[in-house]
Structure formats: C-alpha cells, structure tokens
Amino acid sequence: MRRRLFTEEHEQFREQFRRFAQKEIEPKVAEWNARGTSDKETWRRAGAAGFLGASAPVEYGGAGGDFLYDGIIMEEMAWIRAHAMMISLHSDIVMPYLITYGSDEQKRKYLPGTISGDILLGIAMTEPGTGSDLANVQTRAIRTGDHYVINGSKTFISNGQIGDLFIVVAKTDPDANPPHKGISLILVEAETPGFVRGRKLDKLGLRGQDTSELAFEDCVVPAANLLGKEGQGFKMLMEKLQQERLCIAVASIVSCRRALQDTVGYVQQRHAFGQPIAAFQNTQFKLAELATEVELGQAFVDTLMVAHVAGEEIVKEVSMAKWWTTELQKRLTSECLQLHGGYGFMMEYPIATDYADAAVQSIYAGTNEIMKVIIARRMGLG
Ligand SMILES: Cc1cc2nc3c(=O)[nH]c(=O)nc-3n(C[C@H](O)[C@H](O)[C@H](O)COP(=O)(O)OP(=O)(O)OC[C@H]3O[C@@H](n4cnc5c(N)ncnc54)[C@H](O)[C@@H]3O)c2cc1C
C-alpha cells in the first residue's frame, strides 16, 4: 500500500540513504554482529554523507529536515538488520536533548562533532538497582564550586564502549522530595578522569550493539556541563521519551515486515508432503493474519509520525504504539520461526536472529508494562 506521509524529497532522501547503506553498512553487519560493535570509521562516513542529525539545525551542520527524514533512516537500517549501528540512538534519542536543552556554548562545542560522526553519543539512565523506577537513581552529582563530582554505576548503556559523550542521569539533590525533583542531566565526556567503561555485556540478541556498564568514580566535570536546569532532569527525560518510543515503533514495524517477507519466500521454496509449505492452509492463514496486523501497525505508526512532526502531544498514543508493535514483533518472529521448522532455529537463517533481536523491544525505552501504566494514567485510571 502506498504510504502517504512522505514527499518526493523524502523519497529521494530514502534512495540516497539506501545507496549509502548498501555500500557502507550492509556489508559490515555480519562482522559487527560477530565483534559486538560497529566501527567509528563508518559513523564518520555517515556523518560526512549527511546522515547523522538529519533533523538537526543547519547552523551546526545538520540537515534541518523533519522527523520523517530520521524515520526513513530508521526504517532502512531496520530493513537491513543493521542494529549494530545505532544511528537512531545517536541522532534521534540523545542528540535532541542537546538541541532542545543545550546552552549555546554546549551546542557550539558538541553539535558539529556529533553531526560529523566524530563524537558518538549515549545516554546513561539505567543502574544495576533501578531501571523502570527512574526517579530512584542513586548516581550522585554533587556541586562543589564550579564543578560536579559524580559517583555511581550505570548498566545496559548503549554505545558504552565506543561513545564519546554521555548524558548522565544523576541526583544533584539526593534529599529532594519527591525524589524525581532532585534529578539532573549532566554531560560527561568519556575522556574525563573518573569515567570508567565497564564490561561490554553479552546479550541474547542485538549482538552487534555495544551495550555496557559504566562507572563514575569521583568524576569531576565543569558545572557548565549541566544540561538545562538543576532538578529538571526528570521532566526533560519525560519530554524526550515520546520520540524515543516512537523510534522503537517505527523500526519495529519494519523488522516485522522484513521477517514476514523472508518467511513468505521460505515457505514457497520448502516442500513437505509433496507440496510447498506455502500451500498448507495453516501457513496461508498465519501469514495472512500477520500481514494484516503489519498493515494495521504501519497505519498507526504513520499517523503518529505525522502528528509528531506537527508537534502534537501524543504520549498516550506513542505508548500504545510502542507496546503494540513490539508485542507484534515478538509474536510475528516466533510464528515465522515456526514456519521455518528446524532451520528457523539455526543462526544461519535470519529469522533466528530476528526472533532473538525482538525480545528486547518490549523492554528498553520503557518496558511495555510501563507503557500500559502511562496509558492507564492518561485514561484517568489512577
Ligand atoms: C539492549 C539494551 C540496551 C539498553 N540501552 C540503554 C541505554 O542506552 N541507556 C539506558 O539508560 N538504559 C538502557 N537500557 C536499559 C533499559 O531501558 C531497562 O532495561 C528498562 O528500562 C527496564 O529496566 P530494568 O531492566 O531495570 O527492569 P525493571 O525495572 O527491574 O523491571 C523488571 C520487570 O518489572 C516490571 N515492572 C517494573 N515496574 C513496574 C510497574 N510499575 N508496573 C508493572 N510492572 C513493572 C517491568 O515491566 C519488567 O517486566 C538498555 C537495555 C537493554 C537490554
């Protein structure tokens, strides 16, 4: 079905990015998955080609486009299963904090490098003791004169090993009541003494993504590294999580579509009982149902992308899309794996990695249970 949200310029951009991705990214995916990380050179090439910060302001080197340009990159990356190179995390999840809340000085200092691919970004919220309950972070950033001294541990941090600049969620007022009012966001350069990269974590899926532990041991950063105002960190996070969750939904639907297409191809060539697997009514009904759900999901996600570009407040609807598309992705990859029989369990078949990669989608960027908490609250249910 023709999607109506993209203009001719968007489609041209998609063609340009697709050509870049076919040459510079797709051939490296298997190697990145084996190594557990992408490489910085490819990030720089993506930056040089204008694909980082597609919607970042032109004055800092960005392309000044709308969120649909970012969406196109997310879709193309999900289609080629290039999960190792988290352009979306860099450009659409972390960079927007700098763009919206950064001081002129912070923007001048960091944005050009992030857009060129020389400064890779990460965001450190989650801690060993707390994930969903973000207000309960224990990392502290205590102001002493013109500096903050940061102490604490973070875990599951994407780009943890290769990142150059992290937004760290920390308590600047550990005694604040309610606790979320004591949270601030602080920019920490990876070169800062006391910033310690921990283990790169061994994961079930998204094998190419660098997900790591970080520690802050008397890590001293200038007070000028505070992003926005002290005590406003939680509010800023809540404001920016709408886009993060929309990104997940955008990629999730494309991952569904890719797994479905590959499975349609597989069942047509695999035979049992003298006929293609595709000829069994069970196969046809299963795939017909899943294809229907993908179209439903796509229509919802497309509507939300347009609303997001228009600046509408769609926290409830984005939370709905995040849980629904990711549950669909988990169910769809499981059904498609089943249709592959034993081959679906073999790592040489992409459906095996699709299945493993889907598992985390309902966990990060706020678990699907938290999505339902948000929806229920906005329905007036407590
Ligand atoms: C691959 C990967 C990459 C990640 N990247 C990053 C990153 O870059 N930066 C970062 O900061 N974090 C990152 N995370 C962390 C991620 O955001 C957290 O794992 C997630 O928020 C859940 O937190 P938790 O793991 O502590 O689970 P918990 O909060 O301990 O949750 C455990 C279970 O309890 C449920 N639960 C919790 N509270 C409620 C409630 N109120 N009602 C009902 N159920 C509830 C949850 O839904 C879940 O099912 C990443 C995680 C993974 C796996």
Short mmCIF file of C-alpha atoms and ligand atoms in Angstrom, two decimals:
data_model
loop_
_atom_site.label_atom_id
_atom_site.label_comp_id
_atom_site.label_asym_id
_atom_site.label_seq_id
_atom_site.Cartn_x
_atom_site.Cartn_y
_atom_site.Cartn_z
CA MET A 1 0.00 0.00 0.00
CA ARG A 2 1.35 3.43 -0.88
CA ARG A 3 2.23 5.39 2.22
CA ARG A 4 1.08 8.98 2.00
CA LEU A 5 3.24 10.75 4.55
CA PHE A 6 6.43 11.08 2.51
CA THR A 7 7.05 13.82 -0.08
CA GLU A 8 9.14 13.41 -3.21
CA GLU A 9 12.10 14.94 -1.32
CA HIS A 10 11.70 12.31 1.40
CA GLU A 11 11.68 9.54 -1.19
CA GLN A 12 14.80 10.94 -2.87
CA PHE A 13 16.49 11.03 0.51
CA ARG A 14 15.46 7.41 1.07
CA GLU A 15 17.10 6.44 -2.23
CA GLN A 16 20.29 8.30 -1.29
CA PHE A 17 20.45 6.71 2.13
CA ARG A 18 19.65 3.27 0.73
CA ARG A 19 22.56 3.55 -1.72
CA PHE A 20 24.87 4.63 1.11
CA ALA A 21 23.67 1.83 3.38
CA GLN A 22 24.07 -0.82 0.67
CA LYS A 23 27.68 0.23 0.14
CA GLU A 24 28.86 1.29 3.58
CA ILE A 25 26.68 -0.51 6.12
CA GLU A 26 25.07 -3.72 4.89
CA PRO A 27 28.37 -5.48 4.01
CA LYS A 28 29.62 -4.86 7.58
CA VAL A 29 26.58 -6.10 9.53
CA ALA A 30 27.76 -9.70 9.96
CA GLU A 31 31.22 -8.59 11.09
CA TRP A 32 29.77 -6.09 13.57
CA ASN A 33 27.46 -8.76 14.97
CA ALA A 34 30.44 -11.06 15.45
CA ARG A 35 32.53 -8.32 17.09
CA GLY A 36 29.72 -6.91 19.20
CA THR A 37 30.18 -3.34 17.99
CA SER A 38 30.11 -1.10 14.95
CA ASP A 39 33.17 0.88 13.86
CA LYS A 40 33.85 4.57 14.19
CA GLU A 41 35.01 4.99 10.61
CA THR A 42 31.55 4.07 9.29
CA TRP A 43 30.00 6.59 11.68
CA ARG A 44 32.29 9.27 10.25
CA ARG A 45 31.34 8.31 6.72
CA ALA A 46 27.65 8.50 7.64
CA GLY A 47 28.32 11.94 9.12
CA ALA A 48 30.25 13.12 6.06
CA ALA A 49 27.41 11.95 3.82
CA GLY A 50 24.91 13.99 5.88
CA PHE A 51 23.08 11.10 7.51
CA LEU A 52 23.68 11.97 11.17
CA GLY A 53 21.41 14.64 12.59
CA ALA A 54 19.07 14.63 9.61
CA SER A 55 16.76 16.94 11.55
CA ALA A 56 19.47 18.85 13.46
CA PRO A 57 19.74 22.63 12.91
CA VAL A 58 21.60 23.72 9.78
CA GLU A 59 23.70 26.27 11.72
CA TYR A 60 25.52 23.41 13.47
CA GLY A 61 25.93 21.32 10.32
CA GLY A 62 22.65 19.39 10.47
CA ALA A 63 20.33 18.86 7.53
CA GLY A 64 17.42 20.76 9.15
CA GLY A 65 14.85 18.24 7.97
CA ASP A 66 11.80 16.97 9.79
CA PHE A 67 11.46 13.79 11.82
CA LEU A 68 10.34 11.86 8.74
CA TYR A 69 13.93 12.01 7.44
CA ASP A 70 15.08 10.37 10.66
CA GLY A 71 12.25 7.88 10.28
CA ILE A 72 13.49 6.95 6.81
CA ILE A 73 16.96 6.21 8.16
CA MET A 74 15.47 4.09 10.97
CA GLU A 75 13.36 2.15 8.50
CA GLU A 76 16.21 1.47 6.11
CA MET A 77 18.52 0.40 8.94
CA ALA A 78 15.88 -1.95 10.38
CA TRP A 79 15.24 -3.44 6.93
CA ILE A 80 18.91 -4.46 6.53
CA ARG A 81 19.06 -5.56 10.18
CA ALA A 82 21.86 -3.08 10.90
CA HIS A 83 21.05 -2.98 14.61
CA ALA A 84 24.73 -2.67 15.49
CA MET A 85 24.97 0.91 14.31
CA MET A 86 22.51 2.82 16.44
CA ILE A 87 22.06 5.92 14.30
CA SER A 88 18.66 6.39 15.86
CA LEU A 89 20.06 6.37 19.40
CA HIS A 90 22.67 8.94 18.38
CA SER A 91 20.59 11.25 16.18
CA ASP A 92 17.03 10.84 17.38
CA ILE A 93 17.25 9.85 21.02
CA VAL A 94 20.32 11.59 22.51
CA MET A 95 21.07 14.49 20.14
CA PRO A 96 17.63 16.08 20.66
CA TYR A 97 18.49 16.71 24.33
CA LEU A 98 21.45 18.82 23.22
CA ILE A 99 19.40 20.59 20.57
CA THR A 100 16.48 21.41 22.88
CA TYR A 101 18.11 21.94 26.26
CA GLY A 102 21.76 22.68 25.44
CA SER A 103 23.17 26.15 26.09
CA ASP A 104 24.61 28.00 23.08
CA GLU A 105 28.06 27.11 24.36
CA GLN A 106 27.21 23.40 24.70
CA LYS A 107 25.68 23.33 21.24
CA ARG A 108 28.69 25.06 19.67
CA LYS A 109 31.04 22.73 21.49
CA TYR A 110 29.34 19.40 20.77
CA LEU A 111 26.76 19.52 17.99
CA PRO A 112 29.11 19.89 14.98
CA GLY A 113 31.13 16.86 16.16
CA THR A 114 28.03 14.75 16.74
CA ILE A 115 26.72 15.61 13.29
CA SER A 116 30.06 14.81 11.64
CA GLY A 117 30.24 11.46 13.46
CA ASP A 118 33.37 12.39 15.44
CA ILE A 119 31.51 12.48 18.76
CA LEU A 120 29.30 9.43 19.38
CA LEU A 121 26.53 9.86 21.89
CA GLY A 122 24.97 7.76 24.63
CA ILE A 123 22.54 8.27 27.48
CA ALA A 124 23.09 6.72 30.89
CA MET A 125 19.87 6.37 32.84
CA THR A 126 19.67 2.74 33.95
CA GLU A 127 21.54 1.48 37.02
CA PRO A 128 22.09 -2.01 38.39
CA GLY A 129 19.49 -1.28 41.09
CA THR A 130 16.93 0.62 39.04
CA GLY A 131 15.58 0.79 35.52
CA SER A 132 11.86 1.40 35.26
CA ASP A 133 11.84 3.36 38.52
CA LEU A 134 13.98 6.15 37.11
CA ALA A 135 13.28 8.56 39.98
CA ASN A 136 15.19 6.16 42.20
CA VAL A 137 18.61 6.53 40.51
CA GLN A 138 21.44 6.51 43.01
CA THR A 139 24.19 8.13 40.95
CA ARG A 140 25.06 11.44 42.54
CA ALA A 141 26.42 14.63 41.06
CA ILE A 142 27.33 16.90 43.94
CA ARG A 143 28.15 20.50 43.19
CA THR A 144 31.41 21.77 44.66
CA GLY A 145 32.31 25.27 43.50
CA ASP A 146 32.42 25.31 39.70
CA HIS A 147 32.25 21.54 39.35
CA TYR A 148 30.09 18.48 39.84
CA VAL A 149 31.62 15.37 41.38
CA ILE A 150 29.85 12.31 40.02
CA ASN A 151 29.77 8.90 41.69
CA GLY A 152 27.69 5.88 40.75
CA SER A 153 27.19 2.95 38.40
CA LYS A 154 25.18 2.56 35.23
CA THR A 155 24.36 -0.55 33.26
CA PHE A 156 22.93 -1.60 29.87
CA ILE A 157 24.27 1.60 28.31
CA SER A 158 24.18 1.56 24.52
CA ASN A 159 27.39 2.85 22.86
CA GLY A 160 29.06 2.33 26.25
CA GLN A 161 32.40 1.30 24.73
CA ILE A 162 32.50 3.50 21.65
CA GLY A 163 30.59 6.53 22.92
CA ASP A 164 32.44 9.83 23.36
CA LEU A 165 29.85 11.91 25.16
CA PHE A 166 27.16 10.73 27.57
CA ILE A 167 24.15 12.38 29.09
CA VAL A 168 24.24 11.08 32.65
CA VAL A 169 21.12 10.98 34.78
CA ALA A 170 22.16 11.80 38.34
CA LYS A 171 20.81 13.17 41.59
CA THR A 172 22.07 16.67 42.24
CA ASP A 173 19.77 16.84 45.27
CA PRO A 174 19.62 13.37 46.83
CA ASP A 175 17.20 14.60 49.55
CA ALA A 176 14.63 16.11 47.19
CA ASN A 177 11.02 15.26 47.91
CA PRO A 178 9.53 13.99 45.67
CA PRO A 179 12.78 12.28 44.59
CA HIS A 180 12.40 12.98 40.85
CA LYS A 181 12.82 16.70 41.56
CA GLY A 182 16.42 16.00 42.57
CA ILE A 183 17.37 14.61 39.17
CA SER A 184 19.56 16.49 36.68
CA LEU A 185 21.21 15.70 33.37
CA ILE A 186 24.95 16.17 33.10
CA LEU A 187 27.15 15.94 30.02
CA VAL A 188 30.19 13.76 30.61
CA GLU A 189 32.97 13.32 28.07
CA ALA A 190 34.39 9.82 28.00
CA GLU A 191 37.93 11.20 28.40
CA THR A 192 37.11 12.68 31.81
CA PRO A 193 39.17 11.15 34.66
CA GLY A 194 36.87 9.00 36.82
CA PHE A 195 34.69 7.99 33.86
CA VAL A 196 35.21 4.22 33.68
CA ARG A 197 33.96 1.90 30.99
CA GLY A 198 32.98 -1.45 32.48
CA ARG A 199 32.13 -4.77 30.82
CA LYS A 200 30.65 -4.96 27.35
CA LEU A 201 27.65 -7.16 28.10
CA ASP A 202 26.94 -10.49 26.42
CA LYS A 203 23.39 -10.44 25.11
CA LEU A 204 20.72 -12.77 23.74
CA GLY A 205 20.05 -10.57 20.71
CA LEU A 206 21.20 -7.34 19.10
CA ARG A 207 24.60 -8.98 19.16
CA GLY A 208 26.27 -6.18 17.26
CA GLN A 209 25.11 -3.47 19.63
CA ASP A 210 27.62 -2.25 22.18
CA THR A 211 25.75 -2.42 25.48
CA SER A 212 27.95 -1.80 28.50
CA GLU A 213 28.41 -0.95 32.12
CA LEU A 214 29.73 2.46 33.11
CA ALA A 215 31.07 3.71 36.42
CA PHE A 216 31.73 7.19 37.76
CA GLU A 217 34.46 7.35 40.39
CA ASP A 218 34.90 10.88 41.70
CA CYS A 219 34.38 12.00 38.14
CA VAL A 220 34.76 15.79 38.11
CA VAL A 221 33.06 17.78 35.36
CA PRO A 222 32.63 21.56 34.99
CA ALA A 223 29.32 22.95 36.30
CA ALA A 224 28.85 24.25 32.74
CA ASN A 225 28.16 20.62 31.72
CA LEU A 226 24.75 20.74 33.38
CA LEU A 227 22.10 20.30 30.68
CA GLY A 228 19.14 22.58 31.25
CA LYS A 229 18.43 23.43 34.86
CA GLU A 230 19.20 21.56 38.09
CA GLY A 231 16.29 19.41 39.19
CA GLN A 232 14.66 19.46 35.76
CA GLY A 233 16.23 16.21 34.53
CA PHE A 234 13.19 14.02 35.04
CA LYS A 235 10.94 16.47 33.21
CA MET A 236 13.35 16.63 30.26
CA LEU A 237 13.50 12.84 30.10
CA MET A 238 9.72 12.55 30.08
CA GLU A 239 9.53 15.13 27.29
CA LYS A 240 12.04 13.35 25.10
CA LEU A 241 10.88 9.79 25.70
CA GLN A 242 7.93 10.31 23.33
CA GLN A 243 10.33 10.45 20.38
CA GLU A 244 12.46 7.56 21.69
CA ARG A 245 9.40 5.31 21.91
CA LEU A 246 8.16 6.37 18.51
CA CYS A 247 11.56 5.40 17.07
CA ILE A 248 11.13 1.91 18.52
CA ALA A 249 7.67 1.56 16.95
CA VAL A 250 8.93 2.81 13.56
CA ALA A 251 11.76 0.26 13.48
CA SER A 252 9.65 -2.49 14.96
CA ILE A 253 7.09 -2.46 12.17
CA VAL A 254 9.84 -2.58 9.54
CA SER A 255 11.51 -5.51 11.31
CA CYS A 256 8.12 -7.28 11.22
CA ARG A 257 7.77 -6.57 7.52
CA ARG A 258 11.26 -7.90 6.76
CA ALA A 259 10.77 -11.12 8.76
CA LEU A 260 7.42 -11.63 7.08
CA GLN A 261 8.79 -11.11 3.57
CA ASP A 262 11.66 -13.54 4.18
CA THR A 263 9.24 -16.12 5.56
CA VAL A 264 6.92 -15.80 2.56
CA GLY A 265 9.96 -16.55 0.39
CA TYR A 266 10.98 -19.51 2.54
CA VAL A 267 7.60 -21.26 2.65
CA GLN A 268 7.33 -21.06 -1.12
CA GLN A 269 10.53 -22.99 -1.73
CA ARG A 270 10.40 -25.50 1.15
CA HIS A 271 8.38 -28.64 0.42
CA ALA A 272 6.68 -31.21 2.68
CA PHE A 273 4.24 -33.97 1.78
CA GLY A 274 4.79 -33.23 -1.90
CA GLN A 275 3.85 -29.58 -1.82
CA PRO A 276 5.30 -26.24 -0.79
CA ILE A 277 4.77 -25.38 2.89
CA ALA A 278 3.03 -22.29 1.49
CA ALA A 279 0.24 -24.49 0.14
CA PHE A 280 -0.93 -25.55 3.61
CA GLN A 281 -3.90 -23.54 4.74
CA ASN A 282 -2.34 -23.13 8.17
CA THR A 283 0.65 -21.35 6.59
CA GLN A 284 -1.56 -19.15 4.46
CA PHE A 285 -3.86 -18.14 7.32
CA LYS A 286 -0.98 -17.46 9.69
CA LEU A 287 0.84 -15.26 7.18
CA ALA A 288 -2.36 -13.56 6.05
CA GLU A 289 -3.18 -12.66 9.65
CA LEU A 290 0.33 -11.36 10.35
CA ALA A 291 0.40 -9.33 7.13
CA THR A 292 -2.89 -7.74 8.16
CA GLU A 293 -1.51 -6.80 11.55
CA VAL A 294 1.62 -5.30 9.99
CA GLU A 295 -0.54 -3.05 7.80
CA LEU A 296 -2.63 -2.02 10.81
CA GLY A 297 0.51 -1.25 12.78
CA GLN A 298 2.03 0.69 9.89
CA ALA A 299 -1.08 2.83 9.50
CA PHE A 300 -0.99 3.70 13.21
CA VAL A 301 2.75 4.42 13.21
CA ASP A 302 2.46 6.60 10.08
CA THR A 303 -0.33 8.61 11.70
CA LEU A 304 1.81 9.12 14.79
CA MET A 305 4.84 10.18 12.77
CA VAL A 306 2.78 12.89 11.06
CA ALA A 307 1.33 14.02 14.40
CA HIS A 308 4.80 14.07 15.95
CA VAL A 309 6.15 16.24 13.13
CA ALA A 310 3.19 18.57 13.69
CA GLY A 311 4.28 18.89 17.34
CA GLU A 312 1.21 17.22 18.81
CA GLU A 313 1.32 15.78 22.31
CA ILE A 314 0.78 12.08 21.66
CA VAL A 315 2.43 10.46 24.67
CA LYS A 316 -0.51 8.11 25.22
CA GLU A 317 -0.76 7.05 21.58
CA VAL A 318 3.01 6.59 21.23
CA SER A 319 2.99 4.42 24.35
CA MET A 320 0.23 2.37 22.73
CA ALA A 321 2.24 2.01 19.52
CA LYS A 322 5.41 1.08 21.40
CA TRP A 323 3.82 -1.80 23.28
CA TRP A 324 1.61 -2.99 20.44
CA THR A 325 4.21 -3.02 17.65
CA THR A 326 6.85 -4.66 19.81
CA GLU A 327 4.47 -7.37 21.03
CA LEU A 328 3.53 -7.93 17.39
CA GLN A 329 7.22 -8.20 16.52
CA LYS A 330 7.79 -10.82 19.21
CA ARG A 331 4.74 -12.84 18.15
CA LEU A 332 5.42 -12.46 14.44
CA THR A 333 9.05 -13.55 14.66
CA SER A 334 8.00 -16.53 16.77
CA GLU A 335 5.33 -17.60 14.24
CA CYS A 336 7.70 -17.05 11.31
CA LEU A 337 10.42 -19.07 13.04
CA GLN A 338 7.91 -21.91 13.49
CA LEU A 339 7.16 -21.85 9.76
CA HIS A 340 10.88 -22.34 9.08
CA GLY A 341 10.86 -25.62 11.06
CA GLY A 342 14.30 -26.64 12.38
CA TYR A 343 16.02 -24.22 10.04
CA GLY A 344 14.40 -21.38 11.93
CA PHE A 345 16.46 -22.42 14.95
CA MET A 346 19.72 -22.21 13.00
CA MET A 347 21.67 -18.98 13.27
CA GLU A 348 22.42 -19.02 9.54
CA TYR A 349 18.75 -18.18 8.92
CA PRO A 350 17.99 -14.51 9.64
CA ILE A 351 14.69 -15.41 11.29
CA ALA A 352 16.67 -16.88 14.21
CA THR A 353 18.35 -13.52 14.89
CA ASP A 354 15.09 -11.69 14.20
CA TYR A 355 13.48 -13.75 16.95
CA ALA A 356 16.30 -13.05 19.41
CA ASP A 357 16.51 -9.36 18.46
CA ALA A 358 12.77 -8.89 19.02
CA ALA A 359 12.95 -9.89 22.68
CA VAL A 360 14.41 -6.61 23.91
CA GLN A 361 11.96 -4.37 22.07
CA SER A 362 9.36 -4.74 24.81
CA ILE A 363 11.97 -4.00 27.48
CA TYR A 364 14.03 -0.93 26.61
CA ALA A 365 12.87 2.67 26.15
CA GLY A 366 10.43 1.91 28.97
CA THR A 367 9.05 -1.60 29.35
CA ASN A 368 5.70 -2.44 27.82
CA GLU A 369 4.25 -2.67 31.31
CA ILE A 370 5.34 0.92 31.94
CA MET A 371 3.71 1.86 28.60
CA LYS A 372 0.44 0.47 29.92
CA VAL A 373 0.89 2.34 33.22
CA ILE A 374 1.22 5.58 31.19
CA ILE A 375 -1.82 4.78 29.03
CA ALA A 376 -3.93 3.84 32.04
CA ARG A 377 -2.96 7.06 33.85
CA ARG A 378 -3.92 9.14 30.85
CA MET A 379 -7.23 7.29 30.73
CA GLY A 380 -7.82 8.63 34.22
CA LEU A 381 -7.29 5.23 35.87
CA GLY A 382 -5.18 6.25 38.83
C1 LIG B 1 19.98 -3.92 24.83
C2 LIG B 1 19.64 -2.87 25.84
C3 LIG B 1 20.03 -1.56 25.60
C4 LIG B 1 19.74 -0.58 26.55
N1 LIG B 1 20.21 0.70 26.36
C5 LIG B 1 20.07 1.60 27.35
C6 LIG B 1 20.71 2.88 27.26
O1 LIG B 1 21.34 3.22 26.27
N2 LIG B 1 20.59 3.73 28.31
C7 LIG B 1 19.89 3.40 29.44
O2 LIG B 1 19.84 4.21 30.34
N3 LIG B 1 19.27 2.20 29.56
C8 LIG B 1 19.37 1.30 28.55
N4 LIG B 1 18.77 0.07 28.67
C9 LIG B 1 18.04 -0.25 29.90
C10 LIG B 1 16.53 -0.35 29.73
O3 LIG B 1 15.97 0.89 29.46
C11 LIG B 1 15.99 -1.02 31.00
O4 LIG B 1 16.40 -2.36 30.98
C12 LIG B 1 14.49 -0.91 31.12
O5 LIG B 1 14.09 0.42 31.35
C13 LIG B 1 13.92 -1.80 32.24
O6 LIG B 1 14.60 -1.59 33.44
P1 LIG B 1 15.16 -2.87 34.27
O7 LIG B 1 15.96 -3.68 33.32
O8 LIG B 1 15.83 -2.36 35.48
O9 LIG B 1 13.87 -3.71 34.65
P2 LIG B 1 12.96 -3.49 35.95
O10 LIG B 1 12.60 -2.07 36.09
O11 LIG B 1 13.63 -4.17 37.10
O12 LIG B 1 11.68 -4.31 35.54
C14 LIG B 1 11.53 -5.74 35.70
C15 LIG B 1 10.10 -6.11 35.35
O13 LIG B 1 9.21 -5.45 36.27
C16 LIG B 1 8.24 -4.74 35.54
N5 LIG B 1 7.82 -3.52 36.24
C17 LIG B 1 8.62 -2.56 36.78
N6 LIG B 1 7.88 -1.56 37.28
C18 LIG B 1 6.58 -1.87 37.04
C19 LIG B 1 5.32 -1.25 37.29
N7 LIG B 1 5.27 -0.04 37.87
N8 LIG B 1 4.19 -1.88 36.91
C20 LIG B 1 4.24 -3.10 36.30
N9 LIG B 1 5.40 -3.73 36.03
C21 LIG B 1 6.55 -3.14 36.38
C22 LIG B 1 8.92 -4.38 34.22
O14 LIG B 1 7.97 -4.04 33.24
C23 LIG B 1 9.68 -5.64 33.95
O15 LIG B 1 8.84 -6.59 33.35
C24 LIG B 1 19.02 -0.92 27.72
C25 LIG B 1 18.61 -2.24 27.94
C26 LIG B 1 18.92 -3.21 27.02
C27 LIG B 1 18.52 -4.62 27.32
#
